[in-house]
Structure formats: structure tokens, C-alpha cells
Amino acid sequence: NLTSFQTASSYEILFYLINNNDENYSLNKTKYEQIISSTIVPYLINTYSNYINIDISTEIIFTTRGILPTETIHNLEKKQIPFFINKLEYLLHHSTKHYKEKIFFILFIPDEKQTPITVDKNEQNSIIVPKWGSVIFYNKYNSNNELNDLNLIMKQFLNHFNHLLGIETFEKWIYLRTIENYNNGRQTLLTLSQLLLSIPNIVIDDSMAKKIHNSLDLLEKCQDNNQHNDCQQGRLLADQVFFDPSLLKLLYFPDDQKFAIYVPLYLPMGAPLAWTLINDIKFLINIIKKNR
């Protein structure tokens, strides 16, 4: 499915509230965090935590200015959406854990000049961005029942989550994840093996070696019993080793690159020193000859 995320060993789910500073048009920060923690977070953990590793966080951004194409826009057209998403990207936090897929769920509250805002040809007033996340626009000032609206928004986010992960039926999704986790975990270990053979100065400490052995054991078990958890944990361990910072920092400086860096640095200093050393040796040889 070209619109859904590829199977990952871990997912980082980030809920953002893009708020404004106008009391009549903004959404209460505490209320937003409470509705997240009481509705969507328990559902995601209870439903998916046995099958995928997920980290969930919330963040509030108190500005809506400069993100939309104009300050007084009331309808976001399809051609404007890519530029809107690019501007939004600058405000979002990005984790350094590269093996985790990041899924962004953003609730955008327009200010007085932007209210009401609609998304062109979209009754749900939302945008789903393949392999990225979704944005829902909420015109708070026009609302008569804010709590009910927020519950509906959480349901929308859940629908978007299922869409982004390509979940049609749960059983089929688990089956496909099992196969993909096995194949991707196996490929990661194979790539790591080739990497270690090509760059012999990479050091694998005891903890990383243990993860590699455990990953291999779990993936072999998965091949025999086709159990999702074995494939999931086997791939997760393989990804953790492959993206370990102590391993990554050596990838950028193989021997040929070190040679290319240090030779121009030391050659200008080395040549005069070598010339001086040769002259000193000649001088000592002449003194020895004279003494004889």
C-alpha cells in the first residue's frame, strides 16, 4: 500500500495541538491533554501494544501565524496543502531514534482572523498525509459542545491511524506484519554482517553482541512457529544494533576517508621535519667521519 507506513519495529506517535493565544478561539491545554490520555492513549495501548512497540507523547505549540498561506485564509485548497505541511514540519519535534517510525497527529485551532477554516472538498475538515500523519482543523468558536467535538476528533485520529498503518482487518494486518518483520529483521542482520566484514575496525561490545545473538534466535524461532512477537522483538533488536550511535559514528570514517583527511593535514608539516632530520643525520655522519 503506497499510502501506508512500511512495517517498523517501533512507532513514535506524536499528538500536537497547534493553538493560538486568543482565549475565545484557543483550546485549553489541560483539556486537550486529558482527552488524549483518557481516550486514544488507552485504546492504542490496549489494542496494539502486544503487537507493536509504541511511544506516545503530546506537545502544544502556541502559534498559528505564518503556517497557513495567508493570515486571513478561510479555505485551504488542495494545491496549497504541500506548502502548508512543509511550514508545519519546521515546528515539529524529530526524534533521534532512527529505527522508529514517526506518526504525527495534529489538531489545528485557527485564530479569529482564520475562523472558520475549511479544507477544500473535505467534509471532515482534515488532511491525511501518506507515511507522515494527519491534520484536523477545529473551528472552536463555532462549537456548542466542545467535549463532544473533541471525542469525535479522537475517533477521527483513530481512523487515520488505521488508514496510515494499512489496517483493513486486524488478523490480516498481523499476518503481514509477521512476514515483513521477519524479512526486514533478517535483511538488517545480513547488512550488518556485510558492514562488519567491510569495515573491520568497528567494535561490537558485549551488549551489542548479545542483542545480535538474541535477534538471530528470535528470528529463527519465528521462521519455525510464525509467531508475531518473536518476529517483532527479533527485528527490534536488529534495528537497535544497526542504528546504535557507537556503531554509526564509525561508518562515516572508514580507513580510506581517514587517509584522505589526515594526509593533507600532516604532509605540509611532515616534509620540513623530514628534511631537517635528514640534514641532522648527514651532520652527525660528517662529525663521526672527522673524529675517525
Short mmCIF file of N, CA, C and O in Angstrom, two decimals, residues 9 96-101 184 188 191-192 195 208 211 235-249 251-252:
data_model
loop_
_atom_site.label_atom_id
_atom_site.label_comp_id
_atom_site.label_asym_id
_atom_site.label_seq_id
_atom_site.Cartn_x
_atom_site.Cartn_y
_atom_site.Cartn_z
N SER A 9 9.80 -1.62 13.45
CA SER A 9 9.92 -2.32 14.72
C SER A 9 9.32 -1.50 15.86
O SER A 9 8.91 -2.04 16.87
N THR A 96 15.71 11.38 17.56
CA THR A 96 16.99 10.91 17.00
C THR A 96 17.03 9.38 16.88
O THR A 96 18.01 8.84 16.40
N LYS A 97 15.98 8.70 17.31
CA LYS A 97 15.92 7.24 17.21
C LYS A 97 15.43 6.87 15.82
O LYS A 97 14.24 6.83 15.55
N HIS A 98 16.39 6.59 14.93
CA HIS A 98 16.08 6.46 13.52
C HIS A 98 15.27 5.21 13.19
O HIS A 98 14.65 5.14 12.13
N TYR A 99 15.33 4.20 14.07
CA TYR A 99 14.59 2.97 13.76
C TYR A 99 13.10 3.10 14.08
O TYR A 99 12.33 2.17 13.81
N LYS A 100 12.69 4.23 14.65
CA LYS A 100 11.28 4.43 14.98
C LYS A 100 10.58 5.24 13.89
O LYS A 100 11.07 6.28 13.48
N GLU A 101 9.44 4.72 13.44
CA GLU A 101 8.61 5.48 12.51
C GLU A 101 7.81 6.52 13.29
O GLU A 101 7.20 6.20 14.31
N ASN A 184 12.51 -8.14 7.14
CA ASN A 184 13.29 -6.94 7.40
C ASN A 184 14.36 -7.18 8.48
O ASN A 184 15.47 -6.66 8.39
N THR A 188 18.32 -6.83 7.90
CA THR A 188 19.14 -5.94 8.74
C THR A 188 20.36 -6.66 9.27
O THR A 188 21.47 -6.12 9.25
N THR A 191 22.81 -7.18 6.38
CA THR A 191 23.51 -5.92 6.07
C THR A 191 24.56 -5.60 7.12
O THR A 191 25.67 -5.16 6.80
N LEU A 192 24.22 -5.84 8.38
CA LEU A 192 25.17 -5.60 9.47
C LEU A 192 26.39 -6.51 9.32
O LEU A 192 27.54 -6.08 9.52
N LEU A 195 28.55 -5.22 6.61
CA LEU A 195 29.18 -3.98 7.07
C LEU A 195 30.40 -4.27 7.93
O LEU A 195 31.46 -3.66 7.78
N MET A 208 25.95 -5.31 22.60
CA MET A 208 25.51 -5.39 21.21
C MET A 208 25.58 -6.80 20.68
O MET A 208 24.69 -7.25 19.94
N LYS A 211 22.59 -8.69 21.85
CA LYS A 211 21.39 -8.34 21.08
C LYS A 211 21.38 -9.03 19.72
O LYS A 211 20.33 -9.48 19.24
N ARG A 235 13.29 -8.35 15.14
CA ARG A 235 13.60 -7.21 14.28
C ARG A 235 13.98 -5.98 15.10
O ARG A 235 14.88 -5.23 14.73
N LEU A 236 13.28 -5.75 16.22
CA LEU A 236 13.57 -4.60 17.06
C LEU A 236 15.03 -4.64 17.55
O LEU A 236 15.74 -3.61 17.50
N LEU A 237 15.49 -5.80 17.99
CA LEU A 237 16.88 -5.92 18.46
C LEU A 237 17.87 -5.67 17.32
O LEU A 237 18.90 -5.02 17.51
N ALA A 238 17.54 -6.19 16.13
CA ALA A 238 18.42 -5.98 14.98
C ALA A 238 18.51 -4.48 14.63
O ALA A 238 19.59 -3.96 14.35
N ASP A 239 17.37 -3.80 14.66
CA ASP A 239 17.36 -2.36 14.36
C ASP A 239 18.13 -1.57 15.41
O ASP A 239 18.84 -0.61 15.09
N GLN A 240 17.98 -1.95 16.68
CA GLN A 240 18.68 -1.23 17.75
C GLN A 240 20.19 -1.33 17.59
O GLN A 240 20.91 -0.36 17.82
N VAL A 241 20.67 -2.50 17.19
CA VAL A 241 22.11 -2.66 16.98
C VAL A 241 22.56 -1.87 15.76
O VAL A 241 23.57 -1.15 15.79
N PHE A 242 21.82 -1.99 14.68
CA PHE A 242 22.22 -1.35 13.42
C PHE A 242 22.28 0.17 13.56
O PHE A 242 23.14 0.82 12.96
N PHE A 243 21.36 0.75 14.34
CA PHE A 243 21.32 2.20 14.50
C PHE A 243 21.96 2.67 15.81
O PHE A 243 21.74 3.81 16.22
N ASP A 244 22.73 1.80 16.45
CA ASP A 244 23.39 2.20 17.69
C ASP A 244 24.40 3.32 17.41
O ASP A 244 25.19 3.23 16.47
N PRO A 245 24.38 4.41 18.20
CA PRO A 245 25.28 5.54 17.94
C PRO A 245 26.75 5.18 17.91
O PRO A 245 27.53 5.73 17.13
N SER A 246 27.16 4.24 18.76
CA SER A 246 28.58 3.86 18.79
C SER A 246 29.00 3.17 17.50
O SER A 246 30.18 3.19 17.12
N LEU A 247 28.05 2.56 16.82
CA LEU A 247 28.33 1.92 15.54
C LEU A 247 28.30 2.93 14.40
O LEU A 247 29.15 2.95 13.52
N LEU A 248 27.32 3.84 14.46
CA LEU A 248 27.12 4.79 13.38
C LEU A 248 28.28 5.74 13.22
O LEU A 248 28.65 6.10 12.10
N LYS A 249 28.88 6.18 14.32
CA LYS A 249 29.92 7.20 14.21
C LYS A 249 31.15 6.70 13.46
O LYS A 249 31.92 7.49 12.90
N LEU A 251 30.92 4.65 10.83
CA LEU A 251 30.57 4.44 9.43
C LEU A 251 31.01 5.60 8.57
O LEU A 251 31.26 5.46 7.38
N TYR A 252 31.11 6.79 9.15
CA TYR A 252 31.42 7.97 8.36
C TYR A 252 32.92 8.15 8.16
O TYR A 252 33.34 9.02 7.41
#
